[in-house]
XYZ file of N, CA, C and O in Angstrom:
432
model
N 0.853 -1.161 0.000
C 0.000 0.000 0.000
C 0.904 1.231 0.000
O 1.800 1.342 0.833
N 0.682 2.177 -0.919
C 1.466 3.404 -0.896
C 1.150 4.227 0.348
O 0.009 4.260 0.805
N 2.164 4.856 0.884
C 2.017 5.647 2.103
C 2.913 6.864 1.954
O 4.022 6.889 2.472
N 2.458 7.866 1.191
C 3.304 9.003 0.863
C 4.466 8.515 0.020
O 4.272 7.834 -0.977
N 5.686 8.837 0.430
C 6.881 8.354 -0.267
C 7.289 6.960 0.211
O 8.276 6.417 -0.250
N 6.531 6.391 1.123
C 6.850 5.097 1.701
C 5.903 4.026 1.168
O 4.902 4.336 0.546
N 6.216 2.777 1.494
C 5.360 1.652 1.129
C 5.103 0.826 2.380
O 6.048 0.451 3.089
N 3.833 0.562 2.660
C 3.441 -0.293 3.782
C 3.104 -1.665 3.225
O 2.203 -1.794 2.393
N 3.858 -2.680 3.649
C 3.638 -4.048 3.183
C 2.998 -4.864 4.296
O 3.413 -4.776 5.459
N 1.981 -5.660 3.927
C 1.282 -6.519 4.879
C 1.590 -7.973 4.558
O 1.625 -8.358 3.394
N 1.785 -8.756 5.602
C 1.918 -10.210 5.456
C 0.782 -10.834 6.239
O 0.469 -10.392 7.350
N 0.138 -11.861 5.688
C -0.967 -12.509 6.394
C -0.635 -13.915 6.875
O -1.316 -14.427 7.758
N 0.391 -14.543 6.301
C 0.715 -15.917 6.656
C 2.190 -16.028 6.989
O 3.000 -15.409 6.301
N 2.605 -16.754 7.974
C 1.796 -17.565 8.887
C 1.075 -16.739 9.947
O 0.062 -17.130 10.476
N 1.608 -15.590 10.295
C 0.954 -14.664 11.229
C 0.973 -13.284 10.595
O 1.926 -12.932 9.900
N -0.044 -12.459 10.856
C -0.043 -11.124 10.258
C 1.105 -10.257 10.788
O 1.455 -10.333 11.961
N 1.669 -9.461 9.881
C 2.741 -8.534 10.242
C 2.772 -7.416 9.210
O 2.261 -7.556 8.103
N 3.374 -6.296 9.584
C 3.497 -5.147 8.690
C 4.935 -4.662 8.693
O 5.606 -4.678 9.721
N 5.397 -4.216 7.525
C 6.720 -3.621 7.373
C 6.545 -2.326 6.596
O 5.833 -2.294 5.597
N 7.194 -1.267 7.059
C 7.136 0.028 6.379
C 8.505 0.313 5.774
O 9.511 0.283 6.475
N 8.519 0.560 4.462
C 9.756 0.848 3.745
C 9.832 2.328 3.405
O 8.835 2.927 2.988
N 11.017 2.912 3.570
C 11.240 4.308 3.218
C 11.479 4.462 1.724
O 11.584 3.470 0.993
N 11.610 5.711 1.245
C 11.821 5.960 -0.176
C 13.107 5.341 -0.722
O 13.199 5.048 -1.906
N 14.083 5.109 0.152
C 15.350 4.513 -0.270
C 15.320 2.986 -0.214
O 16.316 2.329 -0.490
N 14.175 2.390 0.164
C 14.048 0.938 0.233
C 14.415 0.343 1.580
O 14.226 -0.844 1.811
N 14.914 1.173 2.484
C 15.263 0.665 3.818
C 14.005 0.530 4.668
O 13.047 1.267 4.505
N 14.069 -0.382 5.615
C 12.942 -0.590 6.524
C 12.886 0.512 7.568
O 13.841 0.713 8.303
N 11.755 1.195 7.620
C 11.524 2.197 8.654
C 10.915 1.499 9.868
O 11.256 1.785 11.003
N 10.015 0.569 9.605
C 9.406 -0.278 10.637
C 9.625 -1.708 10.187
O 9.112 -2.129 9.147
N 10.403 -2.467 10.955
C 10.763 -3.827 10.551
C 9.775 -4.844 11.086
O 9.675 -5.035 12.286
N 9.022 -5.446 10.219
C 8.113 -6.561 10.493
C 7.485 -6.540 11.884
O 7.787 -7.352 12.742
N 6.585 -5.630 12.085
C 5.831 -5.510 13.344
C 4.667 -6.492 13.299
O 3.848 -6.457 12.388
N 4.561 -7.401 14.277
C 3.433 -8.332 14.290
C 2.103 -7.573 14.397
O 2.011 -6.576 15.122
N 1.104 -8.019 13.661
C -0.218 -7.426 13.739
C -0.689 -6.855 12.419
O -0.138 -7.136 11.363
N -1.711 -6.020 12.513
C -2.356 -5.421 11.349
C -2.183 -3.912 11.417
O -2.581 -3.284 12.394
N -1.571 -3.318 10.385
C -1.327 -1.877 10.355
C -2.387 -1.182 9.510
O -2.784 -1.689 8.463
N -2.813 -0.006 9.987
C -3.775 0.816 9.263
C -3.298 2.261 9.276
O -2.614 2.689 10.198
N -3.679 2.992 8.258
C -3.268 4.393 8.129
C -4.156 5.294 8.979
O -5.377 5.154 8.983
N -3.549 6.222 9.716
C -4.287 7.237 10.468
C -4.336 8.518 9.638
O -5.386 9.102 9.433
N -3.167 8.958 9.177
C -3.047 10.133 8.320
C -1.752 9.983 7.531
O -1.160 8.906 7.525
N -1.314 11.049 6.896
C -0.131 10.972 6.035
C 1.158 10.622 6.771
O 2.124 10.193 6.150
N 1.178 10.772 8.092
C 2.415 10.522 8.823
C 2.334 9.512 9.942
O 3.299 9.317 10.660
N 1.177 8.856 10.118
C 1.013 7.957 11.265
C 0.214 6.714 10.921
O -0.696 6.749 10.088
N 0.572 5.642 11.611
C -0.114 4.356 11.491
C -0.601 3.914 12.862
O -0.037 4.308 13.879
N -1.597 3.062 12.872
C -1.954 2.285 14.054
C -1.643 0.837 13.732
O -1.881 0.387 12.604
N -1.100 0.110 14.700
C -0.850 -1.316 14.513
C -1.588 -2.071 15.610
O -1.307 -1.880 16.798
N -2.555 -2.875 15.189
C -3.310 -3.718 16.108
C -2.575 -5.047 16.215
O -2.202 -5.641 15.205
N -2.343 -5.526 17.443
C -1.538 -6.719 17.663
C -2.179 -7.980 17.088
O -1.487 -8.920 16.727
N -3.508 -7.984 16.971
C -4.219 -9.162 16.487
C -5.097 -8.797 15.295
O -5.484 -7.633 15.145
N -5.462 -9.781 14.479
C -6.378 -9.513 13.368
C -7.694 -8.916 13.874
O -8.112 -9.181 15.004
N -8.327 -8.112 13.048
C -9.561 -7.431 13.425
C -10.752 -8.351 13.144
O -11.375 -8.282 12.096
N -11.060 -9.215 14.110
C -12.113 -10.212 13.956
C -13.389 -9.762 14.654
O -13.407 -8.769 15.367
N -14.454 -10.543 14.472
C -15.757 -10.176 15.036
C -15.900 -10.530 16.511
O -16.779 -10.009 17.185
N -15.050 -11.392 17.029
C -15.152 -11.787 18.426
C -14.797 -10.660 19.375
O -13.968 -9.807 19.072
N -15.429 -10.654 20.535
C -15.147 -9.644 21.554
C -13.926 -10.083 22.355
O -13.854 -11.210 22.820
N -12.951 -9.155 22.499
C -11.699 -9.503 23.159
C -10.968 -8.217 23.537
O -11.371 -7.129 23.159
N -9.869 -8.364 24.272
C -8.977 -7.237 24.555
C -7.968 -7.185 23.416
O -7.426 -8.215 23.020
N -7.728 -5.987 22.898
C -6.824 -5.859 21.771
C -5.786 -4.772 22.060
O -6.120 -3.661 22.432
N -4.526 -5.105 21.848
C -3.433 -4.163 22.049
C -3.236 -3.352 20.775
O -3.314 -3.886 19.666
N -2.949 -2.046 20.944
C -2.743 -1.178 19.787
C -1.536 -0.274 20.043
O -1.267 0.125 21.178
N -0.789 -0.009 18.971
C 0.374 0.874 19.044
C 0.276 1.903 17.934
O -0.314 1.651 16.883
N 0.860 3.070 18.163
C 0.974 4.098 17.137
C 2.378 4.074 16.574
O 3.333 3.763 17.284
N 2.503 4.380 15.276
C 3.818 4.392 14.626
C 3.948 5.673 13.809
O 3.062 5.981 12.998
N 5.026 6.400 14.020
C 5.349 7.559 13.190
C 6.017 7.082 11.916
O 7.026 6.388 11.962
N 5.437 7.422 10.766
C 5.951 6.919 9.488
C 7.338 7.454 9.154
O 8.129 6.768 8.521
N 7.643 8.643 9.572
C 8.950 9.241 9.284
C 10.062 8.543 10.061
O 11.090 8.176 9.520
N 9.833 8.334 11.356
C 10.872 7.791 12.233
C 10.776 6.281 12.452
O 11.749 5.647 12.823
N 9.577 5.723 12.293
C 9.365 4.317 12.634
C 9.206 4.107 14.125
O 9.113 2.979 14.604
N 9.157 5.218 14.878
C 9.022 5.129 16.341
C 7.670 4.532 16.701
O 6.629 4.975 16.236
N 7.716 3.516 17.569
C 6.508 2.827 18.023
C 6.152 3.315 19.419
O 7.003 3.353 20.307
N 4.895 3.704 19.598
C 4.387 4.124 20.901
C 3.241 3.202 21.270
O 2.217 3.160 20.576
N 3.434 2.415 22.322
C 2.374 1.508 22.765
C 1.237 2.333 23.354
O 1.449 3.106 24.291
N 0.040 2.184 22.800
C -1.115 2.947 23.269
C -1.921 2.192 24.314
O -2.734 2.787 24.994
N -1.713 0.892 24.413
C -2.388 0.111 25.445
C -3.455 -0.822 24.900
O -3.512 -1.107 23.713
N -4.309 -1.283 25.806
C -5.352 -2.264 25.501
C -6.687 -1.590 25.230
O -7.077 -0.671 25.947
N -7.382 -2.072 24.218
C -8.783 -1.751 23.999
C -9.527 -2.961 24.560
O -9.370 -4.065 24.047
N -10.269 -2.796 25.640
C -10.834 -3.941 26.346
C -12.266 -4.244 25.923
O -13.072 -3.346 25.707
N -12.542 -5.559 25.797
C -13.870 -6.084 25.485
C -14.486 -5.439 24.248
O -15.635 -4.991 24.269
N -13.734 -5.387 23.151
C -14.217 -4.764 21.919
C -14.194 -5.763 20.760
O -13.503 -6.777 20.809
N -14.952 -5.444 19.728
C -15.007 -6.259 18.505
C -14.125 -5.589 17.455
O -14.416 -4.482 17.016
N -13.078 -6.275 17.045
C -12.099 -5.698 16.126
C -12.654 -5.277 14.788
O -12.208 -4.296 14.214
N -13.618 -5.987 14.274
C -14.154 -5.648 12.955
C -14.978 -4.358 12.968
O -15.324 -3.830 11.928
N -15.274 -3.835 14.142
C -16.129 -2.650 14.244
C -15.346 -1.353 14.427
O -15.948 -0.304 14.590
N -14.012 -1.383 14.387
C -13.217 -0.182 14.629
C -13.430 0.874 13.548
O -13.483 0.579 12.363
N -13.478 2.115 13.988
C -13.378 3.287 13.119
C -12.465 4.257 13.841
O -12.451 4.302 15.065
N -11.684 5.055 13.095
C -10.741 5.951 13.747
C -10.544 7.208 12.918
O -10.855 7.256 11.731
N -10.041 8.221 13.599
C -9.545 9.421 12.939
C -8.198 9.727 13.578
O -7.585 8.826 14.150
N -7.748 10.955 13.542
C -6.408 11.263 14.045
C -6.291 11.336 15.560
O -5.194 11.491 16.082
N -7.405 11.205 16.295
C -7.304 11.277 17.756
C -8.222 10.337 18.514
O -8.093 10.221 19.732
N -9.141 9.634 17.840
C -10.115 8.784 18.534
C -10.316 7.476 17.776
O -10.378 7.460 16.540
N -10.427 6.384 18.527
C -10.853 5.097 17.967
C -12.215 4.800 18.576
O -12.377 4.837 19.799
N -13.197 4.496 17.737
C -14.511 4.062 18.196
C -14.576 2.555 17.980
O -14.245 2.052 16.907
N -14.973 1.825 19.022
C -15.012 0.366 18.969
C -16.378 -0.131 19.416
O -16.915 0.347 20.421
N -16.895 -1.111 18.704
C -18.128 -1.745 19.136
C -17.827 -2.734 20.252
O -16.822 -3.441 20.225
N -18.694 -2.760 21.253
C -18.605 -3.728 22.344
C -19.914 -4.512 22.363
O -20.737 -4.372 21.460
N -20.135 -5.316 23.365
C -21.328 -6.157 23.421
C -22.622 -5.359 23.320
O -23.535 -5.735 22.590
N -22.716 -4.244 24.023
C -23.981 -3.512 24.057
C -23.863 -2.045 23.692
O -24.853 -1.323 23.735
N -22.657 -1.564 23.367
C -22.483 -0.141 23.107
C -21.216 0.092 22.302
O -20.479 -0.843 21.997
N -20.967 1.346 21.951
C -19.705 1.742 21.355
C -18.851 2.393 22.433
O -19.358 3.064 23.314
N -17.545 2.179 22.339
C -16.604 2.730 23.308
C -15.638 3.615 22.543
O -15.169 3.255 21.456
N -15.320 4.776 23.091
C -14.353 5.687 22.476
C -13.052 5.673 23.256
O -13.058 5.691 24.487
N -11.945 5.633 22.529
C -10.608 5.702 23.130
C -9.858 6.831 22.456
O -9.797 6.883 21.234
N -9.280 7.730 23.248
C -8.502 8.858 22.704
C -7.025 8.490 22.675
O -6.524 7.776 23.545
N -6.333 9.014 21.673
C -4.893 8.835 21.576
C -4.323 10.046 20.861
O -5.033 10.826 20.245
N -3.012 10.200 20.934
C -2.311 11.247 20.193
C -1.415 10.564 19.186
O -0.718 9.604 19.532
N -1.431 10.976 17.923
C -0.572 10.331 16.919
C 0.894 10.394 17.318
O 1.328 11.329 17.984
N 1.653 9.390 16.876
C 3.104 9.372 17.115
C 3.746 10.479 16.289
O 3.157 10.985 15.351
N 4.966 10.855 16.644
C 5.632 11.930 15.892
C 6.283 11.396 14.647
O 6.565 10.300 14.451
């Protein structure tokens, strides 16, 4: 997936992982386990587990595309991964009976 001057590559087998390559072909983010999604032109979110329909606790990290710096954002508890929506500061997650909002600040 193009990501500005970078390329975000996804692997699904044997376990999901993401690698971010810079314009020179070097790895900015080296094979991070999980599923990466774009937040904006300079930031990614990486969910530690696939975004499935089951309700579970899910770990999420922010990644700055320029630096590759990973910031652990913590656990999203009792949420359904397939229901996530996000913008540059909030993740909305479906839970058993309601939606839950989690705030975060993008990585640098």
